[in-house]
XYZ file of C-alpha atoms in Angstrom:
786
model
C 22.225 19.621 25.617
C 20.308 19.148 28.855
C 21.189 18.466 32.502
C 19.568 16.182 35.055
C 20.704 18.362 37.982
C 21.085 21.809 36.515
C 21.580 23.442 39.943
C 24.752 21.451 40.548
C 26.432 23.439 37.795
C 26.961 26.051 40.524
C 29.664 23.642 41.692
C 31.871 25.326 39.121
C 32.134 28.236 41.601
C 34.323 25.933 43.686
C 36.980 26.545 41.097
C 37.775 29.657 43.093
C 39.124 27.509 45.969
C 42.287 26.213 44.282
C 42.851 29.611 42.710
C 42.671 31.374 46.079
C 44.858 28.741 47.693
C 47.333 29.133 44.874
C 47.538 32.871 45.400
C 47.713 32.714 49.216
C 50.043 29.778 49.647
C 52.595 30.619 47.014
C 55.985 29.527 48.399
C 58.383 32.466 48.936
C 62.023 31.958 47.899
C 64.612 31.690 50.762
C 67.163 34.508 51.198
C 70.716 33.025 51.058
C 74.057 34.684 50.488
C 76.389 32.936 48.031
C 79.357 33.974 45.982
C 79.226 34.105 42.233
C 76.054 36.113 42.310
C 75.783 36.288 38.508
C 75.483 32.522 38.075
C 73.148 32.225 41.006
C 70.839 34.888 39.576
C 70.605 32.979 36.269
C 69.873 29.773 38.149
C 67.298 31.600 40.282
C 65.483 32.870 37.195
C 65.378 29.384 35.727
C 64.064 27.897 38.960
C 61.450 30.623 39.193
C 60.082 29.890 35.734
C 59.935 26.152 36.361
C 58.290 26.727 39.711
C 55.739 29.028 38.153
C 54.946 26.532 35.360
C 54.467 23.722 37.867
C 52.157 25.900 39.969
C 50.039 26.728 36.938
C 49.894 23.057 35.884
C 48.789 21.972 39.371
C 46.235 24.767 39.436
C 44.870 23.638 36.055
C 44.603 20.008 37.176
C 42.828 20.966 40.388
C 40.402 23.216 38.553
C 39.732 20.493 35.969
C 39.085 17.940 38.712
C 36.570 20.216 40.471
C 34.913 21.167 37.175
C 34.545 17.571 36.027
C 33.081 16.493 39.377
C 30.567 19.362 39.183
C 29.713 18.513 35.562
C 29.335 14.812 36.357
C 26.949 15.564 39.232
C 24.919 17.805 36.901
C 24.689 14.821 34.484
C 24.804 16.516 31.075
C 23.035 14.664 28.261
C 22.643 15.138 24.528
C 20.304 13.669 21.951
C 21.584 10.389 20.556
C 21.571 11.811 17.049
C 23.944 14.597 18.198
C 26.408 12.313 19.951
C 28.771 12.317 16.984
C 28.881 16.117 16.936
C 29.665 16.290 20.650
C 32.393 13.662 20.330
C 33.986 15.762 17.570
C 33.647 18.878 19.738
C 35.243 17.078 22.704
C 38.133 15.841 20.582
C 38.706 19.341 19.253
C 38.541 20.656 22.819
C 41.238 18.225 23.982
C 43.446 19.187 21.031
C 42.793 22.843 21.826
C 43.858 22.287 25.430
C 47.048 20.526 24.349
C 47.824 23.200 21.783
C 47.154 25.948 24.332
C 49.479 24.358 26.904
C 52.177 23.864 24.288
C 51.821 27.465 23.127
C 51.976 28.756 26.714
C 55.038 26.634 27.433
C 56.754 27.928 24.308
C 56.130 31.531 25.363
C 57.308 30.953 28.935
C 60.469 29.206 27.822
C 61.092 31.838 25.149
C 61.242 29.400 22.272
C 61.850 30.694 18.805
C 59.347 32.965 17.137
C 58.595 30.404 14.420
C 57.712 27.651 16.892
C 55.691 29.998 19.089
C 53.874 31.419 16.074
C 52.949 28.030 14.644
C 51.673 26.813 18.021
C 49.664 30.014 18.492
C 48.181 29.681 14.975
C 47.217 26.033 15.659
C 45.606 27.094 18.921
C 43.538 29.788 17.188
C 42.432 27.398 14.429
C 41.393 24.729 16.929
C 39.562 27.325 19.013
C 37.621 28.478 15.954
C 36.794 24.938 14.868
C 35.645 23.965 18.347
C 33.453 27.060 18.624
C 31.892 26.390 15.184
C 31.065 22.747 15.961
C 29.595 23.592 19.373
C 27.554 26.455 17.936
C 26.176 24.286 15.086
C 25.298 21.486 17.508
C 23.552 23.818 19.930
C 21.617 25.413 17.053
C 20.149 21.980 16.248
C 19.506 21.084 19.860
C 16.291 19.108 20.442
C 13.913 19.597 23.316
C 14.522 17.000 26.037
C 12.958 16.500 29.407
C 15.999 14.807 30.844
C 15.578 13.541 34.367
C 11.817 14.153 34.521
C 10.648 10.558 33.970
C 7.160 11.415 35.235
C 6.533 14.182 32.700
C 3.351 13.377 30.716
C 3.725 11.973 27.204
C 1.629 12.441 24.075
C 1.850 8.871 22.720
C 0.344 7.764 19.398
C 0.168 3.978 18.959
C 0.036 2.720 15.354
C -1.067 -0.880 14.744
C -0.643 -2.818 11.532
C -4.040 -4.525 11.150
C -3.406 -6.056 7.748
C -4.385 -9.727 7.267
C -0.766 -10.830 7.688
C -0.961 -9.852 11.376
C -3.170 -12.942 11.877
C -0.032 -15.108 11.599
C -0.090 -17.513 14.548
C 2.973 -18.260 16.679
C 2.855 -19.954 20.079
C -0.955 -19.601 20.128
C -0.746 -15.841 19.639
C -1.419 -13.898 16.465
C 0.924 -11.038 15.676
C -1.930 -8.647 16.458
C -2.454 -10.312 19.851
C 1.233 -9.918 20.642
C 1.059 -6.266 19.610
C -1.951 -5.809 21.919
C -0.072 -7.331 24.869
C 2.978 -5.175 24.262
C 0.855 -2.038 23.899
C -1.072 -2.849 27.098
C 2.207 -3.107 29.010
C 3.547 0.056 27.378
C 0.501 2.170 28.209
C 0.670 1.114 31.852
C 4.276 2.415 31.983
C 3.296 5.904 30.826
C 3.362 8.706 33.405
C 0.063 10.057 34.745
C -1.752 12.724 32.693
C -0.319 11.285 29.451
C -2.356 11.414 26.238
C -2.785 8.295 24.085
C -4.190 7.914 20.572
C -4.709 4.582 18.770
C -4.435 4.341 14.974
C -4.599 1.273 12.757
C -4.451 0.469 9.044
C -8.032 1.490 8.358
C -8.606 4.827 6.578
C -10.234 6.941 9.263
C -9.346 9.984 11.358
C -8.453 9.436 15.021
C -7.780 11.661 18.002
C -6.455 11.314 21.512
C -8.486 9.102 23.839
C -10.300 10.544 26.839
C -8.023 8.619 29.224
C -5.687 5.637 29.288
C -8.538 3.210 29.995
C -10.341 4.342 26.837
C -7.143 3.792 24.859
C -6.849 0.254 26.253
C -10.432 -0.484 25.201
C -9.685 0.784 21.694
C -6.742 -1.621 21.486
C -8.923 -4.538 22.582
C -11.400 -3.755 19.770
C -8.803 -3.767 16.990
C -9.760 -6.008 14.060
C -8.219 -7.075 10.787
C -9.035 -4.993 7.720
C -8.957 -6.351 4.194
C -8.068 -2.926 2.776
C -5.089 -1.749 4.858
C -3.351 1.542 4.234
C 0.448 1.498 3.819
C 2.084 1.994 7.202
C 4.033 4.935 5.821
C 0.705 6.722 5.341
C -0.543 5.860 8.836
C 2.759 6.854 10.462
C 2.576 10.166 8.617
C -0.847 10.785 10.179
C 0.443 9.672 13.588
C 3.383 12.104 13.540
C 1.064 14.944 12.581
C -1.339 14.001 15.388
C 1.473 13.790 17.955
C 2.851 17.147 16.861
C -0.566 18.736 17.449
C -0.428 17.891 21.179
C 0.298 20.633 23.703
C 2.589 18.300 25.665
C 6.305 18.757 25.136
C 7.202 15.068 25.079
C 5.710 13.427 21.970
C 6.204 9.843 20.879
C 4.907 7.522 18.125
C 5.004 3.717 18.512
C 4.523 1.489 15.437
C 3.563 -2.172 16.022
C 4.218 -4.214 12.881
C 5.397 -7.628 11.680
C 7.639 -5.755 9.186
C 6.339 -7.597 6.121
C 7.244 -5.770 2.936
C 3.718 -5.183 1.554
C 2.759 -3.311 4.749
C 5.562 -0.784 4.156
C 5.233 -0.553 0.392
C 4.661 2.991 -0.745
C 5.339 4.469 -4.156
C 6.525 7.715 -2.587
C 7.615 7.851 1.077
C 8.691 11.470 0.558
C 5.660 12.808 2.446
C 6.584 10.803 5.558
C 10.232 11.788 5.366
C 9.238 15.439 5.049
C 6.898 15.123 8.021
C 9.593 13.513 10.177
C 12.015 16.283 9.259
C 9.466 18.978 10.117
C 8.700 17.465 13.535
C 12.049 16.151 14.750
C 10.829 16.594 18.334
C 8.513 13.601 17.832
C 10.301 10.401 18.851
C 9.546 7.398 16.619
C 9.734 3.765 17.779
C 9.326 0.746 15.472
C 8.358 -2.355 17.471
C 8.811 -5.640 15.607
C 6.271 -8.372 16.498
C 6.975 -10.561 13.447
C 8.899 -13.796 12.971
C 12.209 -14.046 11.125
C 11.460 -17.258 9.178
C 7.675 -17.554 8.669
C 6.169 -20.770 7.285
C 2.906 -20.669 5.341
C 0.945 -22.318 2.546
C -1.623 -20.178 0.718
C -4.131 -20.419 -2.122
C -3.481 -17.768 -4.733
C -6.023 -15.833 -6.779
C -8.633 -17.859 -8.681
C -9.327 -17.603 -12.403
C -12.819 -18.585 -13.594
C -13.471 -19.537 -17.191
C -16.733 -17.557 -16.985
C -18.696 -15.730 -14.325
C -21.947 -16.049 -16.284
C -22.355 -19.377 -18.044
C -25.205 -21.121 -19.855
C -27.151 -24.031 -18.515
C -25.263 -27.274 -19.246
C -22.088 -25.205 -19.593
C -18.826 -26.134 -17.913
C -17.050 -24.009 -15.333
C -13.266 -24.260 -15.052
C -11.576 -22.929 -11.910
C -7.819 -22.470 -11.949
C -5.492 -21.356 -9.194
C -2.074 -21.751 -7.617
C -0.861 -23.117 -4.315
C 2.003 -21.077 -2.859
C 4.566 -22.047 -0.247
C 6.456 -19.656 2.011
C 9.307 -21.613 3.536
C 9.161 -25.379 3.423
C 6.922 -27.185 0.931
C 5.131 -30.499 1.213
C 2.063 -32.387 0.005
C -1.327 -30.745 0.510
C -4.960 -31.505 -0.306
C -7.074 -28.840 -2.011
C -10.866 -29.204 -1.734
C -13.724 -27.723 -3.767
C -16.982 -26.925 -1.947
C -20.231 -25.747 -3.556
C -23.341 -24.576 -1.747
C -26.672 -26.163 -2.573
C -29.216 -23.929 -4.282
C -31.973 -22.976 -1.817
C -34.181 -19.939 -2.622
C -35.359 -19.751 1.012
C -31.857 -19.121 2.383
C -30.142 -17.247 3.870
C -32.350 -16.169 6.751
C -32.136 -15.278 10.433
C -33.404 -17.972 12.814
C -33.149 -17.575 16.590
C -30.682 -14.763 16.094
C -28.383 -16.893 13.931
C -27.784 -16.688 10.181
C -28.797 -19.924 8.440
C -26.859 -20.520 5.206
C -27.255 -23.131 2.458
C -25.490 -26.412 3.092
C -22.179 -26.875 1.277
C -21.089 -30.099 -0.410
C -17.579 -31.319 -1.133
C -17.494 -31.644 -4.938
C -13.870 -32.505 -5.669
C -10.371 -32.821 -4.166
C -6.869 -32.591 -5.552
C -3.450 -33.426 -4.075
C -0.741 -30.865 -4.784
C 2.989 -31.246 -4.050
C 4.928 -28.077 -3.340
C 8.638 -27.384 -3.228
C 10.125 -24.976 -0.703
C 9.103 -21.405 -1.590
C 7.416 -22.931 -4.646
C 4.228 -22.444 -6.624
C 2.069 -25.187 -8.134
C -1.092 -24.876 -10.246
C -4.364 -26.763 -9.695
C -7.620 -26.932 -11.664
C -11.228 -27.964 -10.985
C -14.184 -28.338 -13.334
C -17.903 -28.108 -12.584
C -20.789 -28.924 -14.910
C -24.479 -29.675 -14.725
C -25.228 -26.625 -12.567
C -28.847 -25.520 -12.234
C -30.033 -22.081 -13.317
C -29.345 -19.495 -10.617
C -26.521 -18.040 -8.555
C -23.977 -20.509 -7.170
C -21.442 -19.761 -4.434
C -18.572 -21.926 -3.283
C -14.968 -21.914 -2.214
C -11.603 -23.634 -2.647
C -10.123 -24.736 0.691
C -6.768 -26.045 1.815
C -7.280 -29.050 4.066
C -5.578 -28.854 7.447
C -4.256 -25.860 9.364
C -1.205 -23.645 9.268
C 0.006 -20.421 10.877
C -2.030 -18.121 8.607
C -5.501 -19.569 8.134
C -7.412 -16.888 6.259
C -5.482 -17.527 3.001
C -6.408 -21.232 3.124
C -9.786 -20.361 1.540
C -10.720 -18.588 -1.706
C -14.363 -17.826 -2.547
C -16.112 -17.683 -5.922
C -19.577 -16.924 -7.309
C -21.020 -17.795 -10.732
C -24.375 -17.302 -12.362
C -25.992 -19.986 -14.510
C -28.734 -18.866 -16.879
C -30.723 -20.260 -19.752
C -29.593 -19.423 -23.272
C -30.357 -15.741 -23.842
C -32.778 -15.041 -26.720
C -31.181 -12.949 -29.464
C -33.146 -11.666 -32.462
C -31.192 -11.509 -35.739
C -32.821 -9.458 -38.530
C -31.487 -9.301 -42.088
C -32.697 -8.863 -45.661
C -33.352 -12.074 -47.603
C -30.065 -12.018 -49.528
C -27.814 -11.397 -46.506
C -25.821 -14.243 -44.986
C -26.184 -14.375 -41.176
C -24.203 -17.553 -40.642
C -20.958 -15.762 -39.811
C -22.725 -14.062 -36.909
C -24.807 -16.950 -35.550
C -21.987 -19.504 -35.727
C -19.655 -17.098 -33.934
C -21.966 -16.544 -30.957
C -23.813 -19.903 -30.869
C -21.834 -22.656 -32.638
C -23.796 -25.630 -33.882
C -21.959 -28.079 -31.590
C -22.834 -25.956 -28.556
C -26.473 -25.718 -29.602
C -26.681 -29.497 -29.947
C -25.281 -30.099 -26.443
C -27.171 -27.304 -24.725
C -23.986 -25.316 -23.981
C -24.788 -22.333 -26.206
C -24.954 -19.036 -24.349
C -27.409 -17.534 -26.847
C -30.469 -18.788 -28.663
C -30.513 -16.962 -31.995
C -33.798 -16.402 -33.832
C -33.123 -15.355 -37.445
C -35.977 -13.481 -39.176
C -36.333 -11.274 -42.187
C -36.048 -7.554 -41.648
C -39.539 -6.975 -43.046
C -41.077 -8.719 -40.008
C -39.783 -6.068 -37.608
C -43.051 -4.096 -37.181
C -44.891 -7.223 -36.016
C -42.356 -8.292 -33.374
C -42.288 -7.714 -29.600
C -38.663 -6.752 -29.137
C -38.803 -6.830 -25.332
C -38.910 -10.630 -25.512
C -35.250 -10.608 -26.607
C -32.091 -9.833 -24.667
C -30.568 -8.241 -27.796
C -31.533 -7.361 -31.370
C -28.959 -7.414 -34.188
C -29.443 -5.964 -37.691
C -27.102 -7.565 -40.224
C -26.471 -5.310 -43.268
C -29.981 -3.803 -42.984
C -31.891 -2.215 -45.837
C -33.501 1.229 -45.363
C -36.041 1.260 -42.516
C -39.093 3.411 -42.109
C -39.169 6.129 -39.389
C -41.635 4.012 -37.307
C -39.166 1.124 -37.472
C -36.381 3.366 -36.190
C -38.687 4.642 -33.428
C -39.495 1.049 -32.471
C -35.774 0.216 -32.213
C -34.974 3.413 -30.267
C -37.797 2.700 -27.812
C -36.489 -0.817 -27.266
C -33.039 0.573 -26.426
C -34.447 3.208 -24.078
C -36.256 0.495 -22.114
C -32.953 -1.271 -21.466
C -32.451 -3.372 -24.602
C -29.250 -3.946 -26.542
C -29.153 -3.172 -30.281
C -26.365 -4.113 -32.707
C -26.255 -2.642 -36.227
C -23.730 -3.932 -38.788
C -23.791 -1.589 -41.782
C -23.077 -2.877 -45.304
C -23.848 -2.257 -48.944
C -27.641 -2.120 -48.333
C -27.415 1.109 -46.333
C -28.450 4.410 -48.002
C -27.612 7.788 -46.417
C -30.962 9.349 -47.276
C -32.989 6.648 -45.513
C -30.580 6.243 -42.590
C -30.284 9.908 -41.660
C -33.667 10.433 -40.005
C -33.666 11.702 -36.403
C -34.658 8.396 -34.790
C -31.922 6.579 -36.752
C -29.274 9.053 -35.613
C -30.178 8.314 -31.979
C -29.196 4.659 -32.332
C -26.542 4.892 -35.060
C -24.605 7.634 -33.281
C -24.381 9.951 -36.298
C -25.333 10.519 -39.917
C -24.045 8.411 -42.793
C -21.875 10.537 -45.086
C -20.189 8.293 -47.621
C -18.329 5.043 -48.191
C -14.562 4.828 -47.669
C -12.584 2.577 -50.005
C -9.141 1.213 -49.199
C -6.377 -0.447 -51.185
C -6.090 -3.231 -48.617
C -3.956 -1.466 -46.002
C -6.869 -0.664 -43.669
C -7.695 -2.695 -40.544
C -9.197 -2.456 -37.077
C -6.917 -0.677 -34.597
C -8.256 -0.886 -30.997
C -6.593 1.634 -28.682
C -8.741 1.882 -25.557
C -8.398 -1.589 -24.037
C -10.283 -0.647 -20.871
C -13.696 -0.820 -22.514
C -15.599 -4.060 -21.756
C -15.588 -4.951 -25.465
C -11.832 -4.588 -25.918
C -10.758 -5.738 -22.435
C -10.459 -9.321 -23.711
C -7.526 -8.179 -25.888
C -5.727 -6.283 -23.120
C -3.240 -8.980 -22.132
C -2.535 -10.001 -25.737
C -2.712 -6.591 -27.407
C 0.627 -6.946 -29.191
C -0.223 -10.449 -30.438
C -3.522 -9.764 -32.210
C -2.863 -9.816 -36.001
C -5.450 -7.252 -37.082
C -3.356 -6.456 -40.177
C -4.095 -9.968 -41.507
C -7.804 -9.121 -41.769
C -7.969 -6.089 -44.071
C -11.029 -3.877 -44.457
C -11.651 -2.779 -48.058
C -14.699 -0.587 -47.514
C -16.622 1.000 -44.634
C -19.151 3.718 -43.998
C -18.057 7.146 -42.770
C -20.250 8.881 -40.188
C -20.358 12.620 -39.673
C -20.160 14.331 -36.314
C -21.269 11.940 -33.587
C -24.186 12.794 -31.329
C -23.472 13.769 -27.725
C -24.377 10.376 -26.303
C -22.113 8.412 -28.695
C -18.420 7.525 -28.507
C -15.895 5.596 -30.574
C -15.040 2.200 -29.080
C -12.761 0.892 -31.864
C -11.319 2.980 -34.724
C -9.828 1.871 -38.028
C -6.160 2.397 -38.707
C -7.179 5.617 -40.518
C -8.689 6.869 -37.203
C -12.252 6.772 -38.558
C -14.886 4.988 -36.402
C -15.211 1.213 -36.774
C -17.411 0.484 -33.722
C -19.533 3.192 -32.083
C -21.413 2.929 -28.801
C -24.558 4.990 -28.266
C -26.254 5.196 -24.868
C -30.007 5.820 -24.643
C -31.549 5.951 -21.177
C -31.244 2.395 -19.768
C -29.977 0.671 -22.928
C -27.209 0.894 -25.491
C -26.558 0.274 -29.162
C -23.419 -0.662 -31.060
C -22.848 0.345 -34.680
C -20.179 -1.357 -36.777
C -19.452 0.572 -39.973
C -18.374 -2.493 -41.991
C -20.471 -5.680 -42.373
C -19.847 -9.173 -41.034
C -21.915 -10.929 -43.709
C -20.660 -9.782 -47.111
C -17.140 -11.127 -46.848
C -17.339 -13.516 -49.818
C -17.170 -12.365 -53.431
C -20.805 -12.470 -54.518
C -22.181 -11.614 -57.931
C -18.919 -9.948 -58.883
C -18.993 -7.671 -55.796
C -15.752 -7.271 -53.863
C -16.076 -8.192 -50.138
C -16.034 -5.257 -47.747
C -13.607 -6.969 -45.389
C -11.954 -10.277 -44.519
C -12.705 -10.285 -40.801
C -14.660 -13.573 -40.625
C -13.024 -15.285 -43.598
C -9.340 -14.656 -43.021
C -6.998 -17.431 -41.981
C -7.394 -18.302 -38.307
C -9.948 -15.537 -37.733
C -10.075 -15.894 -33.959
C -9.958 -12.093 -33.344
C -13.289 -11.796 -35.166
C -14.924 -14.464 -32.991
C -13.662 -12.832 -29.794
C -14.789 -9.382 -30.938
C -18.317 -10.445 -31.942
C -18.852 -12.387 -28.714
C -17.640 -9.481 -26.581
C -19.927 -7.097 -28.467
C -22.941 -9.340 -27.915
C -22.040 -9.866 -24.231
C -21.951 -6.112 -23.849
C -25.346 -5.724 -25.527
C -27.060 -8.317 -23.317
C -25.244 -6.768 -20.322
C -23.523 -9.963 -19.183
C -20.223 -8.174 -19.858
C -21.260 -5.770 -17.121
C -21.989 -8.546 -14.622
C -19.088 -9.024 -12.260
C -19.558 -11.466 -9.417
C -16.033 -11.753 -7.971
C -14.273 -8.788 -6.399
C -11.204 -7.880 -4.388
C -11.627 -6.479 -0.899
C -12.344 -2.770 -1.023
C -13.890 -2.824 -4.518
C -17.384 -1.469 -5.012
C -19.672 -4.338 -6.007
C -22.246 -3.414 -8.662
C -24.941 -5.834 -9.857
C -27.342 -4.906 -12.693
C -30.936 -4.868 -11.486
C -33.701 -4.976 -14.082
C -36.795 -3.540 -12.335
C -39.032 -5.728 -14.494
C -37.402 -8.953 -13.258
C -35.698 -8.072 -9.975
C -36.903 -6.534 -6.695
C -35.850 -3.025 -5.734
C -35.088 -3.930 -2.112
C -32.795 -6.660 -0.765
C -31.509 -7.951 2.532
C -27.708 -8.113 2.358
C -25.950 -10.865 4.331
C -22.219 -10.176 4.735
C -19.513 -12.608 5.943
C -19.688 -10.879 9.320
C -23.271 -12.091 9.756
C -24.777 -8.629 10.070
C -27.770 -8.376 7.669
C -28.485 -4.933 6.314
C -30.737 -3.365 3.713
C -29.589 -2.821 0.135
C -31.628 -0.740 -2.309
C -31.538 -0.823 -6.092
C -31.176 2.581 -7.749
C -30.843 3.491 -11.413
C -31.034 -0.137 -12.472
C -28.296 -1.524 -10.235
C -27.500 -2.639 -6.709
C -24.346 -1.075 -5.258
C -22.461 -2.449 -2.233
C -19.520 -0.294 -1.166
C -18.418 -1.952 2.086
C -16.538 -5.065 0.972
C -13.581 -5.131 3.378
C -14.178 -8.676 4.663
C -13.458 -11.685 2.413
C -16.225 -14.224 1.919
C -19.614 -14.738 0.282
C -22.059 -11.816 0.142
C -25.712 -12.768 -0.345
C -28.668 -10.659 -1.499
C -32.152 -11.941 -0.762
C -35.288 -10.204 -2.028
C -38.824 -10.985 -3.104
C -40.635 -10.433 -6.408
C -43.385 -12.938 -7.171
C -41.285 -15.316 -5.115
C -37.896 -15.286 -3.389
C -34.935 -13.936 -5.360
C -31.417 -14.870 -4.238
C -28.337 -13.236 -5.730
C -24.791 -12.739 -4.533
C -21.115 -12.127 -5.137
C -17.773 -13.066 -3.563
C -14.896 -11.026 -2.163
C -11.295 -12.182 -1.774
C -8.125 -10.549 -0.524
C -5.364 -9.870 -3.058
C -2.604 -12.424 -3.365
C -0.106 -9.873 -1.989
C -1.859 -10.104 1.383
C -0.227 -13.533 1.829
C 3.326 -12.334 1.206
C 5.321 -12.704 4.427
C 8.727 -11.570 3.216
C 10.084 -9.084 5.750
C 11.668 -5.710 5.206
C 15.203 -5.444 6.583
C 16.755 -2.653 8.614
C 18.337 -1.139 5.522
C 14.880 -0.843 3.970
C 13.530 0.827 7.101
C 16.486 3.209 7.102
C 15.630 4.263 3.535
C 11.989 4.848 4.459
C 12.405 6.541 7.832
C 16.026 7.662 8.042
C 18.766 5.721 9.813
C 18.966 8.139 12.781
C 15.282 9.016 12.911
C 13.750 6.001 14.679
C 14.436 3.494 17.449
C 14.009 -0.232 16.820
C 12.960 -2.824 19.408
C 11.713 -6.424 19.467
C 10.949 -7.010 23.167
C 10.265 -5.122 26.367
C 13.900 -4.872 27.407
C 14.843 -3.265 24.099
C 11.863 -0.931 24.419
C 12.987 0.197 27.863
C 16.533 0.711 26.568
C 15.335 2.579 23.487
C 13.013 4.833 25.456
C 15.803 5.579 27.912
C 18.187 6.556 25.138
C 15.570 8.629 23.356
C 14.193 10.434 26.401
C 17.460 10.900 28.286
C 19.746 11.023 25.291
C 23.425 10.081 25.762
C 24.697 10.901 29.258
C 28.314 11.925 29.847
C 28.136 11.092 33.571
C 30.250 7.893 33.529
C 32.834 9.458 31.244
C 33.085 12.585 33.330
C 33.502 10.561 36.533
C 36.310 8.551 34.926
C 38.012 11.691 33.658
C 37.662 13.355 37.060
C 39.308 10.354 38.694
C 42.092 10.426 36.098
C 42.700 14.139 36.640
C 42.757 13.692 40.412
C 45.283 10.900 40.042
C 47.455 13.076 37.809
C 47.136 15.973 40.246
C 48.184 13.722 43.122
C 51.145 12.381 41.175
C 52.386 15.792 40.049
C 51.876 17.405 43.469
C 53.832 14.655 45.244
C 56.730 14.942 42.852
C 56.623 18.737 42.882
C 56.534 19.264 46.644
C 59.105 16.555 47.312
C 61.518 18.340 44.997
C 60.749 21.690 46.636
C 61.342 20.308 50.141
C 64.672 18.833 49.040
C 65.603 22.165 47.506
């Protein structure tokens, strides 16, 4: 509890005035002589007791009136969170007063012992309860600077700078409205106050040098594509406010109260911080709209990010409505290929011209979702960037555009080596079907040669080399293959009945196989592939359908068993008996994959039982997916990702023999910067802004590459969190809520001054004075008549 005018509590010394007057002006009884003295003495004793009781009652009322006037002028105040405790204490105090008067009256009138004892016991119990409640409340008292409105404040302003704060209403974004409110709020702070500005970006902030510096920081606030949850930022703000040397500490949170901004898996840290620093006042200022209306383009799905020349690109997405629906036009734009762009001309970034390639009309229901699809074909070799755009305008414009990047390349050369009696058709038809080869849509151009030609070949001319059920190779052949892998090549080895442990266990062979051949494992037909790690690029294609892949329908009857794997090898896919089925071995810049069962000897030939039924089983689509993913991984197109979410680290493979080692990076913000290739890749870590990122370098001519960044679909969700949700996150009594300046002023007044008893005390003082006047008039009129 605190007091506005603490010195006026000395007014309680005026209680001595009615007490002194009571003692000095006590009315003396008149001396009269009457007969029947015995009856008169009894009557005299009764009158004396009544007179004494009335004097004490008047004295009590007069003392209460003076005490309440003194207390009201002192203006006592308590923290709003403690108001309930003080109301309980006041109620107990009133009951204690009533019980005390009743007990005193019973003693004066010599009531029975039982009645007097019960009233005395009730009085003692109420006195103990009142003392316990008051003591507990005072023990939890919170520091208040009541009455000192000009005391400096340590204020930490937290701004939600997520993309949703760009929602436009009455020509103001939510962030603009938060800026205006914060500007007004800072100008209301007392002199010598400290102000810190925090937003949703992950960085450490401190108090500004002065209020003007804080205002400039607010003006420079910008949207971030990777916002932190507000619970995390508020946690930092409370800790920063608590570190101030000023006694009055306050945190203001400016937010549109959309649910994703407050989503946190564990708000326990914030709740613990608020409990530790209950002297820090927390204000949540709502700048959002109750019924937002928006139409957004959801995340895009591309059929491929790297596609062959003459291939077809399919782009799928959804149109989402928040609030009312309607009919909308979705447009597809694609930039023209120009190796000379982008560049800086007269201080401005010149980009390739974009062409409208297709449109589609989509009808949405209220709060609905509707799919759309575009197709592109006939793209030239190179990197292509474009976007899907919603025609027209709405309140949230950034989610009206989604960007994409694809790479078109010529069919990659793949060398397939096998002995004369080995069938390679299962492999070549899986990765380059005849129909695709005829129409120019094949991703790979397979060259099938006999294994004996290996010493005379230049392997670096091929993106990948695959050995199908190879016969024993000479040590120089193994050295040739290992050297090809070390220079960045991809090698696939599919072991079968032609392998022999003695010839395959030389040192150079172990480097690419991943281990030594030990023996063959035979099965009764209950063995099959059993992928477990679905995060590897080879198995990622099965991640979403893991429970639907019928591997048991394609049994493996025989496979090779490898001994202990070398240090640079790991199991990608095991069999159901936990032995390795596919092994990856990394050598310098390249990699090799070893499959311990063949993909060529699946038909019964010359009385020999097939080793497996992977390519020949009914509806063998898992085999086709697996082989294509393995080859993509070997040629490194599986590692090429051209479309990212904001905040992801973009990584592009960079072959030093074909690509430059230095690029100029053009971001959506138009600020070109240098990007260097290291360890065979270009890494871009700052991808907060959505849009097209372009890399331009030079190696025997201009080289243009790029990638795209989009915000997650959750960034468009405008559903608001309600007060019950805020109460769960922050605590129902731990924060003050406001939506406009009047509510802010009211909330600050309640928080800084607490709950004042002044009006109640004035009313009670008036009531007591009225009672005193009433009782005194009746009392003295009766005395004068007596």
